[in-house]
């Protein structure tokens, strides 16, 4: 069967979609120094005119050595 891995949340941050900088985007979706998982989900108010939520909730977890 497959392998099982354990992860611990390293940080949780909320970003306004319109204020995301290139550096923030690299931190969110770019390569990491250690094996990790990144969860990105929508949050905040919904802008019907744009058809999207105005914020992103980002959770970063790093793999534990067990």
mmCIF file of C-alpha atoms in Angstrom:
data_model
loop_
_atom_site.group_PDB
_atom_site.id
_atom_site.type_symbol
_atom_site.label_atom_id
_atom_site.label_comp_id
_atom_site.label_asym_id
_atom_site.label_seq_id
_atom_site.Cartn_x
_atom_site.Cartn_y
_atom_site.Cartn_z
ATOM 1 C CA UNK A 1 0.000 0.000 0.000
ATOM 2 C CA UNK A 2 0.943 3.687 0.111
ATOM 3 C CA UNK A 3 2.986 5.723 2.542
ATOM 4 C CA UNK A 4 1.502 7.865 5.323
ATOM 5 C CA UNK A 5 2.951 11.273 6.210
ATOM 6 C CA UNK A 6 2.277 13.681 9.079
ATOM 7 C CA UNK A 7 2.108 17.445 8.638
ATOM 8 C CA UNK A 8 1.942 20.369 11.071
ATOM 9 C CA UNK A 9 0.484 23.767 10.269
ATOM 10 C CA UNK A 10 3.309 26.302 10.009
ATOM 11 C CA UNK A 11 1.193 29.402 9.313
ATOM 12 C CA UNK A 12 -2.279 30.639 8.362
ATOM 13 C CA UNK A 13 -2.682 33.939 6.498
ATOM 14 C CA UNK A 14 -5.456 35.864 4.788
ATOM 15 C CA UNK A 15 -4.724 37.930 1.678
ATOM 16 C CA UNK A 16 -6.845 40.494 -0.149
ATOM 17 C CA UNK A 17 -6.929 39.368 -3.792
ATOM 18 C CA UNK A 18 -6.368 42.885 -5.118
ATOM 19 C CA UNK A 19 -3.369 43.495 -2.824
ATOM 20 C CA UNK A 20 -1.337 40.334 -3.534
ATOM 21 C CA UNK A 21 2.227 41.209 -4.513
ATOM 22 C CA UNK A 22 4.521 39.066 -6.705
ATOM 23 C CA UNK A 23 6.619 38.258 -3.608
ATOM 24 C CA UNK A 24 3.537 37.067 -1.725
ATOM 25 C CA UNK A 25 2.462 34.926 -4.668
ATOM 26 C CA UNK A 26 5.912 33.305 -4.810
ATOM 27 C CA UNK A 27 5.735 32.579 -1.084
ATOM 28 C CA UNK A 28 2.297 30.985 -1.497
ATOM 29 C CA UNK A 29 2.796 28.884 -4.657
ATOM 30 C CA UNK A 30 6.558 28.815 -5.137
ATOM 31 C CA UNK A 31 9.005 26.088 -4.152
ATOM 32 C CA UNK A 32 9.591 25.397 -0.457
ATOM 33 C CA UNK A 33 12.754 24.357 1.371
ATOM 34 C CA UNK A 34 11.058 21.300 2.888
ATOM 35 C CA UNK A 35 8.187 19.061 1.783
ATOM 36 C CA UNK A 36 4.970 20.962 2.449
ATOM 37 C CA UNK A 37 1.284 21.276 1.677
ATOM 38 C CA UNK A 38 -0.445 24.543 0.834
ATOM 39 C CA UNK A 39 -4.213 24.938 1.029
ATOM 40 C CA UNK A 40 -5.717 27.967 -0.695
ATOM 41 C CA UNK A 41 -9.405 28.718 -0.339
ATOM 42 C CA UNK A 42 -11.757 31.638 -0.912
ATOM 43 C CA UNK A 43 -13.007 33.886 1.858
ATOM 44 C CA UNK A 44 -14.319 37.301 2.724
ATOM 45 C CA UNK A 45 -17.115 39.051 0.904
ATOM 46 C CA UNK A 46 -18.328 37.884 -2.485
ATOM 47 C CA UNK A 47 -18.080 40.457 -5.283
ATOM 48 C CA UNK A 48 -20.962 39.537 -7.601
ATOM 49 C CA UNK A 49 -19.772 41.947 -10.302
ATOM 50 C CA UNK A 50 -16.362 40.235 -10.454
ATOM 51 C CA UNK A 51 -17.759 36.778 -9.701
ATOM 52 C CA UNK A 52 -15.221 36.045 -6.959
ATOM 53 C CA UNK A 53 -14.493 36.273 -3.275
ATOM 54 C CA UNK A 54 -12.284 39.191 -2.262
ATOM 55 C CA UNK A 55 -9.886 37.324 0.044
ATOM 56 C CA UNK A 56 -7.852 34.114 0.051
ATOM 57 C CA UNK A 57 -7.155 32.040 3.132
ATOM 58 C CA UNK A 58 -3.822 30.256 2.826
ATOM 59 C CA UNK A 59 -2.658 27.475 5.169
ATOM 60 C CA UNK A 60 0.912 26.136 4.972
ATOM 61 C CA UNK A 61 1.818 22.831 6.613
ATOM 62 C CA UNK A 62 5.250 21.213 6.697
ATOM 63 C CA UNK A 63 5.925 17.496 6.717
ATOM 64 C CA UNK A 64 7.110 16.058 10.006
ATOM 65 C CA UNK A 65 9.856 13.492 10.377
ATOM 66 C CA UNK A 66 8.191 10.642 12.266
#
